[in-house]
Coordinates of C-alpha atoms in Angstrom, one line a residue:
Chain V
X1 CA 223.0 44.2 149.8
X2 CA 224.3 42.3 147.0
X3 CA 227.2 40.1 146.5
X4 CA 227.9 40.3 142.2
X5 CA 225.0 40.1 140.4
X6 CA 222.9 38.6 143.2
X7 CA 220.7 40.8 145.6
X8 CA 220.8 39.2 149.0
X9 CA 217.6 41.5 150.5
X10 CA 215.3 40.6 153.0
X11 CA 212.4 38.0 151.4
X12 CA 215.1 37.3 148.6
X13 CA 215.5 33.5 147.4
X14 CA 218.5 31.7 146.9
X15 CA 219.7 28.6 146.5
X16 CA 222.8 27.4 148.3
X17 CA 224.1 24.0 147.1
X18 CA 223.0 21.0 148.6
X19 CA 220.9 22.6 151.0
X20 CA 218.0 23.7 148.5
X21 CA 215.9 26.9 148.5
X22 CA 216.3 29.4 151.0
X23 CA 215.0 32.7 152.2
X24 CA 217.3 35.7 153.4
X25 CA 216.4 36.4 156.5
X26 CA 218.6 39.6 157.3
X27 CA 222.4 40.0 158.4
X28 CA 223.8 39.0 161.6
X29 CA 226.6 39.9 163.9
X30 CA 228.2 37.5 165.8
X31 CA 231.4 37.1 168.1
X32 CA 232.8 33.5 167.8
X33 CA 236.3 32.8 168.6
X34 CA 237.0 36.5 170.3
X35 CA 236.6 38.2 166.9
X36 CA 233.7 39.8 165.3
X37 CA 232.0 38.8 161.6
X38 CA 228.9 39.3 159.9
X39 CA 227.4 36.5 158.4
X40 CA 224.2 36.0 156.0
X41 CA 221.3 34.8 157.7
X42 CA 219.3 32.2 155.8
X43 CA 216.3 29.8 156.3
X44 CA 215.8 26.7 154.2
X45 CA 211.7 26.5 152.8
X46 CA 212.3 22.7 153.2
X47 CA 212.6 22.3 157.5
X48 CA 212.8 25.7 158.3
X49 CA 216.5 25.0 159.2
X50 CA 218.7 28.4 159.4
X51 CA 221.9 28.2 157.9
X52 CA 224.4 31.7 158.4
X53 CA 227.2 32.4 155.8
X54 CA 229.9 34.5 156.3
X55 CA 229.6 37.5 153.9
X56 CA 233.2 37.1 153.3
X57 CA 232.6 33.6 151.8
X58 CA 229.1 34.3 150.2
X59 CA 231.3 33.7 146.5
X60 CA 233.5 30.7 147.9
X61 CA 230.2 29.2 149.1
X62 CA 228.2 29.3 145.2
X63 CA 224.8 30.8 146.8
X64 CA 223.0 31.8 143.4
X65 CA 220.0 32.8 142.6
X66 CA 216.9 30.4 141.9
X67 CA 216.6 29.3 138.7
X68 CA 214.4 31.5 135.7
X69 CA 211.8 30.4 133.7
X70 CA 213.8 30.4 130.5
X71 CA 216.7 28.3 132.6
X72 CA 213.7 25.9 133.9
X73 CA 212.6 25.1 129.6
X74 CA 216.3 25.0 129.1
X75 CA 216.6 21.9 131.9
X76 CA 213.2 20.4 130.9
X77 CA 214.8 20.2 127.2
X78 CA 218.0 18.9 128.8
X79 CA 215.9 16.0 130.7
X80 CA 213.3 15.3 128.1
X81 CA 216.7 14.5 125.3
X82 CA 217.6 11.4 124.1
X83 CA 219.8 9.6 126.9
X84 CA 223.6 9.0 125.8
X85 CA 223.7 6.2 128.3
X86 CA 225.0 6.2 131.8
X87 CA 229.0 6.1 132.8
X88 CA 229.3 2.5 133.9
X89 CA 232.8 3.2 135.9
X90 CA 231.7 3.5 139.3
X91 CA 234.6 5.3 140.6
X92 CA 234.5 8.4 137.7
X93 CA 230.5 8.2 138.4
X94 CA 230.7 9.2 142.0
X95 CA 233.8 11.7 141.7
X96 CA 231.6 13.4 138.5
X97 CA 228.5 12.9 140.8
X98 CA 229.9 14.8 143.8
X99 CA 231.7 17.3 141.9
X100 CA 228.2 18.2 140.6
X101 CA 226.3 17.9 143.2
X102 CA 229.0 20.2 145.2
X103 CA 229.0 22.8 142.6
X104 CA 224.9 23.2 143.2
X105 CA 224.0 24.5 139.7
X106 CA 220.4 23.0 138.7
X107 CA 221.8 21.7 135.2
X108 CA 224.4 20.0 137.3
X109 CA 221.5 18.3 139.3
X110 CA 219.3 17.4 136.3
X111 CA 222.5 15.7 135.0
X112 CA 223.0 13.5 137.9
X113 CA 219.1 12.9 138.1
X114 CA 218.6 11.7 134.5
X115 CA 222.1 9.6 134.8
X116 CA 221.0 7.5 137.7
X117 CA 218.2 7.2 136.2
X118 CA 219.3 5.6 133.4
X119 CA 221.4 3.7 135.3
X120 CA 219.1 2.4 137.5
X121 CA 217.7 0.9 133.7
X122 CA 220.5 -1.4 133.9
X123 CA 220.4 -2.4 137.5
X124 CA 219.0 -1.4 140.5
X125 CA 220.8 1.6 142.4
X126 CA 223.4 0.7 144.9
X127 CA 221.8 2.5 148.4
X128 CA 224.4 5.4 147.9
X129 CA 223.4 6.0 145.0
X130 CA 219.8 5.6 145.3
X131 CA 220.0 8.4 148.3
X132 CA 222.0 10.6 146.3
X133 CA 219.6 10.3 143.6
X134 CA 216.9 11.0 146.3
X135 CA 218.6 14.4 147.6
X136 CA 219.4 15.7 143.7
X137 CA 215.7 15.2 142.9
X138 CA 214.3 16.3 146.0
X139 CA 216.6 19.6 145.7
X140 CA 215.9 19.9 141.6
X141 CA 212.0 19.5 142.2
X142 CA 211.9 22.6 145.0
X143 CA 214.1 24.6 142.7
X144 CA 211.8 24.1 139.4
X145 CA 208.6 24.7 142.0
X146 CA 210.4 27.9 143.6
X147 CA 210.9 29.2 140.1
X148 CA 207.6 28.2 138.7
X149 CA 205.2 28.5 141.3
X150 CA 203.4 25.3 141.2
X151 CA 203.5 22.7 143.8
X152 CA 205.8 20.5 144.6
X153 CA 204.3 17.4 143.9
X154 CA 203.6 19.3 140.1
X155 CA 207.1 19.8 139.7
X156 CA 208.3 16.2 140.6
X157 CA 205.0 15.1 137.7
X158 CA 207.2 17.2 135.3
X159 CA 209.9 15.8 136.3
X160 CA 209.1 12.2 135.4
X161 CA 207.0 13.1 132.5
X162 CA 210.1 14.5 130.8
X163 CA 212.2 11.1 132.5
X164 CA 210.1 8.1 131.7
X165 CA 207.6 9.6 129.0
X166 CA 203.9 7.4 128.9
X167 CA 203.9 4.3 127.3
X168 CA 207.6 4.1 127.2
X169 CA 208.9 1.1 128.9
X170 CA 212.1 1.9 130.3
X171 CA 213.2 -1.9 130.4
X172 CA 213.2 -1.9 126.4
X173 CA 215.9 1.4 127.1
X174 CA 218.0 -1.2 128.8
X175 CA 217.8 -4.1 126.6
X176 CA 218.7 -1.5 123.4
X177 CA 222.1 -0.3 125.6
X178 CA 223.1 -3.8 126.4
X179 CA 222.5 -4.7 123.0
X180 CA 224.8 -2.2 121.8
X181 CA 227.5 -3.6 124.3
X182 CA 227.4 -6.5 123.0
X183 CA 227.8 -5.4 119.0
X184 CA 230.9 -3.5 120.4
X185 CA 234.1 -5.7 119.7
X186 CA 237.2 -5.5 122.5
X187 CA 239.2 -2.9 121.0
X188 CA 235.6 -0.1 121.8
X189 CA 235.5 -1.1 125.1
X190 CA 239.1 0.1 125.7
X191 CA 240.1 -3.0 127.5
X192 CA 244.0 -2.8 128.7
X193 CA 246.2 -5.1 126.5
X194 CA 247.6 -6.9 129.6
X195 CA 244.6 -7.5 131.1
X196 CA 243.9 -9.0 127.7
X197 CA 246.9 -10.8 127.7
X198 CA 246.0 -12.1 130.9
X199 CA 242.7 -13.7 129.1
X200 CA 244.4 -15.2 126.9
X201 CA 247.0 -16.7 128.8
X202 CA 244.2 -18.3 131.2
X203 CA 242.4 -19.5 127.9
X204 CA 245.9 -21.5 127.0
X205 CA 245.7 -23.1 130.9
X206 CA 242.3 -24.3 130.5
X207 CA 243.5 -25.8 126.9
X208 CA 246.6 -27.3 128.1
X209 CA 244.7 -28.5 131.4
X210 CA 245.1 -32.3 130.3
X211 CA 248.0 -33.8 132.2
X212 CA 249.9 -30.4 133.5
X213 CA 248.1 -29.8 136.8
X214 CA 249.2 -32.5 138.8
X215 CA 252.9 -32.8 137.2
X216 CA 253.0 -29.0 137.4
X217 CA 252.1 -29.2 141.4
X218 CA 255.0 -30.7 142.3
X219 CA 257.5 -28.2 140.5
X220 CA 255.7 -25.0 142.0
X221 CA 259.2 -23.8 144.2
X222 CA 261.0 -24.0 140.1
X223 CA 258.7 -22.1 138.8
X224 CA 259.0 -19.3 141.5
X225 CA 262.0 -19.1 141.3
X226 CA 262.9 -19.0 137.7
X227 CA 259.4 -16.5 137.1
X228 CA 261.9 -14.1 138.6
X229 CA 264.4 -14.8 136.4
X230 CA 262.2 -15.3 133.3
X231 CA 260.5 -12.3 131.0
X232 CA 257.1 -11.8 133.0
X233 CA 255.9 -10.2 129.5
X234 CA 255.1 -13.9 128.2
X235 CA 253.8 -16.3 130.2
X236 CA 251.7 -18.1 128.2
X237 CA 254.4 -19.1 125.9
X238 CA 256.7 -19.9 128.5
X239 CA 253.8 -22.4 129.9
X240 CA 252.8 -24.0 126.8
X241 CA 255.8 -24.3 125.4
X242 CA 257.3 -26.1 128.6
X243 CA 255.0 -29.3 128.2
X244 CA 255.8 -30.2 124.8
X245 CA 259.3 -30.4 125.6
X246 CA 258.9 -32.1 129.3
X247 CA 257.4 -34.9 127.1
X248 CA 260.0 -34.9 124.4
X249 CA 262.9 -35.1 127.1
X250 CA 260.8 -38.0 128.5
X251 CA 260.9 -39.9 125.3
X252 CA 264.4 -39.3 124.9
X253 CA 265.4 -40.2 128.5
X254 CA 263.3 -43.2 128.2
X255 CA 265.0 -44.4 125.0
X256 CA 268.6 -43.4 126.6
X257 CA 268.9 -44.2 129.9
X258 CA 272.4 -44.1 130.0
X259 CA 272.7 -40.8 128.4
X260 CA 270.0 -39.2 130.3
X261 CA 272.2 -37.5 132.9
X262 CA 274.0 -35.4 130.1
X263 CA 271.1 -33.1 130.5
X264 CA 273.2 -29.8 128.7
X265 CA 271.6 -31.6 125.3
X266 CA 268.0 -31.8 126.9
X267 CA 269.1 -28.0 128.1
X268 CA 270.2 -26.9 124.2
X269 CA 267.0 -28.4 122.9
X270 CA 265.3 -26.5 125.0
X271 CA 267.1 -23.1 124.6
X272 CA 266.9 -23.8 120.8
X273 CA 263.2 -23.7 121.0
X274 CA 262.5 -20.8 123.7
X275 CA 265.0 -18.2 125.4
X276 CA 263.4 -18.4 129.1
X277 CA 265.1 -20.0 131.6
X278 CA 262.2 -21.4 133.2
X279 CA 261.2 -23.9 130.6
X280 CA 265.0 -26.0 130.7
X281 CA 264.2 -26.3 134.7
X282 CA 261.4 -28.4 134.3
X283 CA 262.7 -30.8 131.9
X284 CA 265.7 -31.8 134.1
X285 CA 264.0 -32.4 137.2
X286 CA 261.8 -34.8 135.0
X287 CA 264.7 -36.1 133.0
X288 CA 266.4 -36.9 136.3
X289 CA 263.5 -38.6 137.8
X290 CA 262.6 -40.6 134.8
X291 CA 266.0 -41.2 134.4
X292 CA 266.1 -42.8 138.0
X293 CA 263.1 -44.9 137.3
X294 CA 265.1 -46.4 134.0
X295 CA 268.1 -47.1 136.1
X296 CA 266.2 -48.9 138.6
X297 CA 264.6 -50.7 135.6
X298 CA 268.1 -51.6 134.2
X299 CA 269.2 -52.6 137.5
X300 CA 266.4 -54.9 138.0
X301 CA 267.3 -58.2 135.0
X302 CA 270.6 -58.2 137.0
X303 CA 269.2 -58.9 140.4
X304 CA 267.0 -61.3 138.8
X305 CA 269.4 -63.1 138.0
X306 CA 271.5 -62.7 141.1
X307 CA 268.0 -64.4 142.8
X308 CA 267.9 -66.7 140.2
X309 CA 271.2 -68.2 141.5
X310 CA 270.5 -68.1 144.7
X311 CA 267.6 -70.1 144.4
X312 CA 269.4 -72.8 142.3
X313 CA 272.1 -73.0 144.6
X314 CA 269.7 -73.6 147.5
X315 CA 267.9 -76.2 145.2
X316 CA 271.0 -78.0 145.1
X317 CA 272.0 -77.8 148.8
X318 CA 268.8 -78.9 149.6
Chain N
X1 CA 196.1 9.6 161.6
X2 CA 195.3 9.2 157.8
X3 CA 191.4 10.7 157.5
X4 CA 189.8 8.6 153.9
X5 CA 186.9 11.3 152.8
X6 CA 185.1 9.9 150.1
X7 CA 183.1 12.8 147.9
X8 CA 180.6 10.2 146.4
X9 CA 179.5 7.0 148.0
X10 CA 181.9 4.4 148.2
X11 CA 180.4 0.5 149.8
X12 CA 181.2 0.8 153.6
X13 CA 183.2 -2.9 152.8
X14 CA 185.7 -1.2 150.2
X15 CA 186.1 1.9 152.4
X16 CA 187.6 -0.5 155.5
X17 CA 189.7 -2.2 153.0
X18 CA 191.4 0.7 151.5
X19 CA 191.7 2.0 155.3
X20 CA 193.2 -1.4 155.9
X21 CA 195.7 -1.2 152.5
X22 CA 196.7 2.4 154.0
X23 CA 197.1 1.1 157.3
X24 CA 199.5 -2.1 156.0
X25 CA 201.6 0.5 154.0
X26 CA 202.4 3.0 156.9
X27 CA 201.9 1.3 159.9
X28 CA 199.8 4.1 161.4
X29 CA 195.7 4.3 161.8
X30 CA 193.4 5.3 158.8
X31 CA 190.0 5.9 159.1
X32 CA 187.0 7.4 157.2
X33 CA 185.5 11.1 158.0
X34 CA 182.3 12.7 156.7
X35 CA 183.0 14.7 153.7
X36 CA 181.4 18.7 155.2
X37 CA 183.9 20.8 154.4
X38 CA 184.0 20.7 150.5
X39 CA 184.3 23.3 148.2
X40 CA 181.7 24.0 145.4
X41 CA 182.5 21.4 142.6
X42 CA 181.5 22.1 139.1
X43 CA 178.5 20.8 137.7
X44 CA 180.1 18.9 135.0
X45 CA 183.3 18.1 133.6
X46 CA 186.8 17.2 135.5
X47 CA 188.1 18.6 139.0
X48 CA 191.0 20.8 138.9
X49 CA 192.8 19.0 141.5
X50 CA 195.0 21.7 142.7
X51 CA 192.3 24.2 143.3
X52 CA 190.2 21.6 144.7
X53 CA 192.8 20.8 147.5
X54 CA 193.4 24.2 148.5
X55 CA 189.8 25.1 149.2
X56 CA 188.7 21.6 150.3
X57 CA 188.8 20.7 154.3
X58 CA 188.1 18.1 156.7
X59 CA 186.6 19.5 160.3
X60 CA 187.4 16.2 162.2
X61 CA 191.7 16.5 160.8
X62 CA 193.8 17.8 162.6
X63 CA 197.1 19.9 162.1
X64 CA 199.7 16.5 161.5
X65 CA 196.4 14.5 159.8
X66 CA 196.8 13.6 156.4
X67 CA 193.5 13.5 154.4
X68 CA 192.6 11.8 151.4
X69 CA 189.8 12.8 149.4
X70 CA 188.2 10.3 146.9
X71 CA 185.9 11.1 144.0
X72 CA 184.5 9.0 141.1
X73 CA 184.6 12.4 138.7
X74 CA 187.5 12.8 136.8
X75 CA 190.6 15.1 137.7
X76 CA 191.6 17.5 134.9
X77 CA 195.2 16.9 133.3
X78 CA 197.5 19.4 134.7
X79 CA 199.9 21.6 131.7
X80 CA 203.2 21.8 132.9
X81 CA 206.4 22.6 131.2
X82 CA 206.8 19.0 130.0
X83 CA 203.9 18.4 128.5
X84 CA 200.1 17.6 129.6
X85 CA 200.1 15.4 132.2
X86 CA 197.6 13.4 132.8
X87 CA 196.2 13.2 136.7
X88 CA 194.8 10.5 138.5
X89 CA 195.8 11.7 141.7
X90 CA 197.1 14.7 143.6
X91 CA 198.7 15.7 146.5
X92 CA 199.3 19.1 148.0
X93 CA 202.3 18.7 150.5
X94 CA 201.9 21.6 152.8
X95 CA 198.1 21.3 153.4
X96 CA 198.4 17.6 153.9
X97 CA 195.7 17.3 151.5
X98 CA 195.4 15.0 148.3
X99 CA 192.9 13.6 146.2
X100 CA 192.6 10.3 144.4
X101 CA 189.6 9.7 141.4
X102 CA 188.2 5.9 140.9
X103 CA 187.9 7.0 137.8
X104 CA 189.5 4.8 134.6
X105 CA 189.6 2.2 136.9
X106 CA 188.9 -1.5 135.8
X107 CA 185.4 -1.6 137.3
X108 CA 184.2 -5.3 136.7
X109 CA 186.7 -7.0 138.7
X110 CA 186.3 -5.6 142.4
X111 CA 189.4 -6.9 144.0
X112 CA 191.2 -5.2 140.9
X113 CA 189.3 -1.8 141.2
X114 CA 190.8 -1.8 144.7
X115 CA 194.0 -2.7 144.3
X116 CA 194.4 0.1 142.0
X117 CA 192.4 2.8 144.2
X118 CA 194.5 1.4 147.0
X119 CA 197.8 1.6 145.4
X120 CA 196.6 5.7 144.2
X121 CA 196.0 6.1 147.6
X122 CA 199.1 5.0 148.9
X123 CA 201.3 7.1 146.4
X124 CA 199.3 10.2 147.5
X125 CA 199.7 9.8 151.4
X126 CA 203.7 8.8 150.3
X127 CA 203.9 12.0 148.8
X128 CA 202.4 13.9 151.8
X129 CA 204.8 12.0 153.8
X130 CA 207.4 13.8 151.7
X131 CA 208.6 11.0 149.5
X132 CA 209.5 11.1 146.0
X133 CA 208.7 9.1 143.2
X134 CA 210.8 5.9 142.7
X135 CA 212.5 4.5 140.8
X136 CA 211.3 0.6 141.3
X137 CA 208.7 -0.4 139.1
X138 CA 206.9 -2.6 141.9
X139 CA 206.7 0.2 144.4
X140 CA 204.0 2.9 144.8
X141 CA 205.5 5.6 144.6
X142 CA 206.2 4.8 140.8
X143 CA 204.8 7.3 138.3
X144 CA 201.6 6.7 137.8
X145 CA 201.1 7.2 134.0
X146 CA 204.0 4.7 133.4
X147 CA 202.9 1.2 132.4
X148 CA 204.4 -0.8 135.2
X149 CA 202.0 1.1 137.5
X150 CA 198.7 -0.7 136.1
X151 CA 200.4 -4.0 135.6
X152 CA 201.5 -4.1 138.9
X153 CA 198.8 -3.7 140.9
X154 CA 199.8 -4.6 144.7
X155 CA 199.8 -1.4 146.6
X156 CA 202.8 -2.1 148.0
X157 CA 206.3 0.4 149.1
X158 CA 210.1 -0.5 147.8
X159 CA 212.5 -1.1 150.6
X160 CA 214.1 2.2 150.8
X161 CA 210.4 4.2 150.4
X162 CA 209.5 2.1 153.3
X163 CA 212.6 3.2 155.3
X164 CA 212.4 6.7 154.3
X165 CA 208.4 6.7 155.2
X166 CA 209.0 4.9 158.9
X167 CA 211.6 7.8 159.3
X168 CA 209.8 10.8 158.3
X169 CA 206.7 9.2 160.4
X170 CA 209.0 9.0 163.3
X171 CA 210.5 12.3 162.7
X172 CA 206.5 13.4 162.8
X173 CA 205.8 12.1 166.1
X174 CA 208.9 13.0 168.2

């Protein structure tokens, strides 16, 4: 029988994906479930395993035939060219990877094969990976020595001659890609801008690290609050531009005790200088404590004096 | 059991040690077999490998035996669709047959020459054990033509080829 172009005879070989060459063995009926169906009997050359397809799902399934010899130059070409590099996103690797190695076609395994390969240049293979390369190899090597006719362990040699070429060190291959990283400037590497931004704005904390952390520690409830308030977009300027001002308002408040409470100035300096609402916040918790520590200090001459008294009175008494 | 044949003489002393290297690797017994069931080898020039191992035999093996041949002649580079490749060593997977040549190795240094023939060796009987080449430059199973084959010279499996050869051996014996 055939199904398309393919001839499903006894003897034939196929390939069904990602179990490797197989033999038709003949048709089968069988009963399962109470109704009746004819599948395609199949043995795998690998373990002898048998493996039945229902005819009706022969197409759905991707059987093919095994590779020709023009197909099997056409792959050696394809492993033998010059490597583009492998995709270093893990998660579009494996989908591509799986996708490939579901849809069974031996240029689809090559790919895979010669991509890990390259990969495992960089680093070593992750052991998913490194089985998955195991199982495309092991599948593309039966196929090239089902088509060809040589042995197994000839096709694998063919393989590898094409992959890693003699006197070729494949460490030099991952020194030239990393090399080329490096040349590339942010905007190749498609980097997001926020994630950037981000960068940049942990940059301006180490800068600004000299006397913020511990007088920021204190004041971490404010800044909660008013980051809801306050345009996320920014926060490096919002940071920054908070501690330049903090110390400003402490000058002031130190030079003007008295005036110190009337914080809306402290408040339209601020709002002069930047429109968040965060940065105002901070000043007049500072300006009130500093503020308390200047009253206490103006209070104190007066009690001295009070004491003073005191002590002469007693001097007197005495 | 891993049977070593050796075609031409090979010291009695080197012999046990390669049985011992091919022992260390695969955890299962290795020992040396007369060499009576040969084909007819050709007067002169290099072995074609592949028709070597389909004629060659060894009476004591039997049918889940592995047996390694070793010769000092050369083995004849095989053509194959990506070019001439050169051999060293062979293996034919459904016999359970391979063959390994001494030949090219550094012979001055005798702890070197064995290393090498050892670490041949041990590719082979990995390949009869259905492995694959690797991709770790340190391991084995790594081609054999590549440069990081020579330099490293301890005969010597990779993690996972040492996982995948305990299961396969296992998967042999049950």
């Amino acid at each position: 029988m055939t199904a398309g172009k393919l001839d499903f005879s006894k003897g034939t070989r196929v390939v069904y994906p990602n179990q490797g060459v197989c033999r038709v063995v003949g048709q089968v009926e069988m009963t399962i479930g109470g109704q009746k169906a004819t599948f395609l009997k199949l043995v795998r050359e690998n373990d002898d395993g048998t493996v039945m397809i229902p005819l009706a799902k022969l197409q759905d399934v991707g059987v093919r035939r095994v590779a020709d010899e023009k197909e099997i130059a056409q792959l050696f070409k394809q492993l033998s060219a010059p490597d583009l590099g492998p995709d270093l996103n893990w998660k579009t690797r494996h989908k591509s990877h799986g996708e490939r190695m579901a849809e069974g076609g031996v240029f689809a395994m090559a790919d895979v094969v010669k991509e890990l390969a390259a990969l495992s240049d960089l680093r070593p293979l992750p052991i998913k990976e490194r089985e998955l390369y195991d199982n495309a190899r092991h599948l593309l090597v039966s196929e090239i020595a089902a088509a060809l006719g040589i042995p197994e362990t000839s096709a694998e040699d063919a393989i590898d001659f094409a992959l890693f070429p003699p006197g070729v060190e494949r460490k030099k291959l991952a020194a030239l890609l990393l090399e080329e990283l490096a040349g590339l400037d942010d905007g190749d590497l498609d980097l997001d801008e926020a994630l950037l931004e981000g960068a940049d704005t942990l940059d301006g904390l180490d800068d600004g690290d000299g006397d913020g952390a511990s007088a920021e520690e204190g004041e971490g409830e404010d800044l909660a609050e008013v980051d809801d308030e306050a345009p996320k977009s920014k926060p490096k300027s919002s940071k920054l531009s908070a501690k330049p001002e903090a110390s400003a308002k402490k000058a002031a408040a130190s030079k003007k005790p008295s005036k110190s409470k009337s914080t809306p100035k402290a408040k339209a300096a601020a709002t002069e200088t930047k429109p968040a609402k965060k940065a105002p916040a901070k000043p007049a918790k500072k300006a009130v404590a500093k503020e308390a520590s200047t009253t206490s200090a103006a209070a104190k001459p007066a009690a001295a004096t009070k004491a003073k008294k005191a002590a002469s009175k007693k001097e007197k008494s005495s | 059991m891993i049977r070593l044949v050796t075609i031409e003489e090979l010291p009695p002393a080197q012999t046990a040690r390669l049985c011992a290297c091919l022992y260390q690797a695969y955890g299962i017994g290795c020992e040396p077999s007369p060499a009576d069931l040969l084909p007819r080898l050709p007067a002169k020039g290099p072995i074609d490998a592949v028709a070597f191992l389909e004629q060659a035999d060894c009476a004591e093996a039997l049918d889940d035996d592995k047996v390694v041949f070793v010769t000092s002649r050369p083995l004849a580079a095989r053509d194959l669709p990506s070019g001439k490749v050169p051999t060293q060593s062979m293996a034919l997977v459904p016999q359970g047959r391979a063959i390994v040549t001494t030949h090219g190795l550094p012979n001055g240094d005798p702890d070197r020459f064995l290393k090498r023939l050892a670490k041949l060796a041990v590719h082979e009987v990995g390949r009869l054990w259905g492995l694959h080449h690797c991709l770790d430059v340190r391991c084995a199973l790594y081609p054999p033509w590549s440069p990081p084959f020579t330099t490293a010279e301890q005969p010597q499996l990779c993690a996972f080829c040492r996982d995948k050869s305990d299961e396969k051996i296992r998967m042999a014996k049950s």
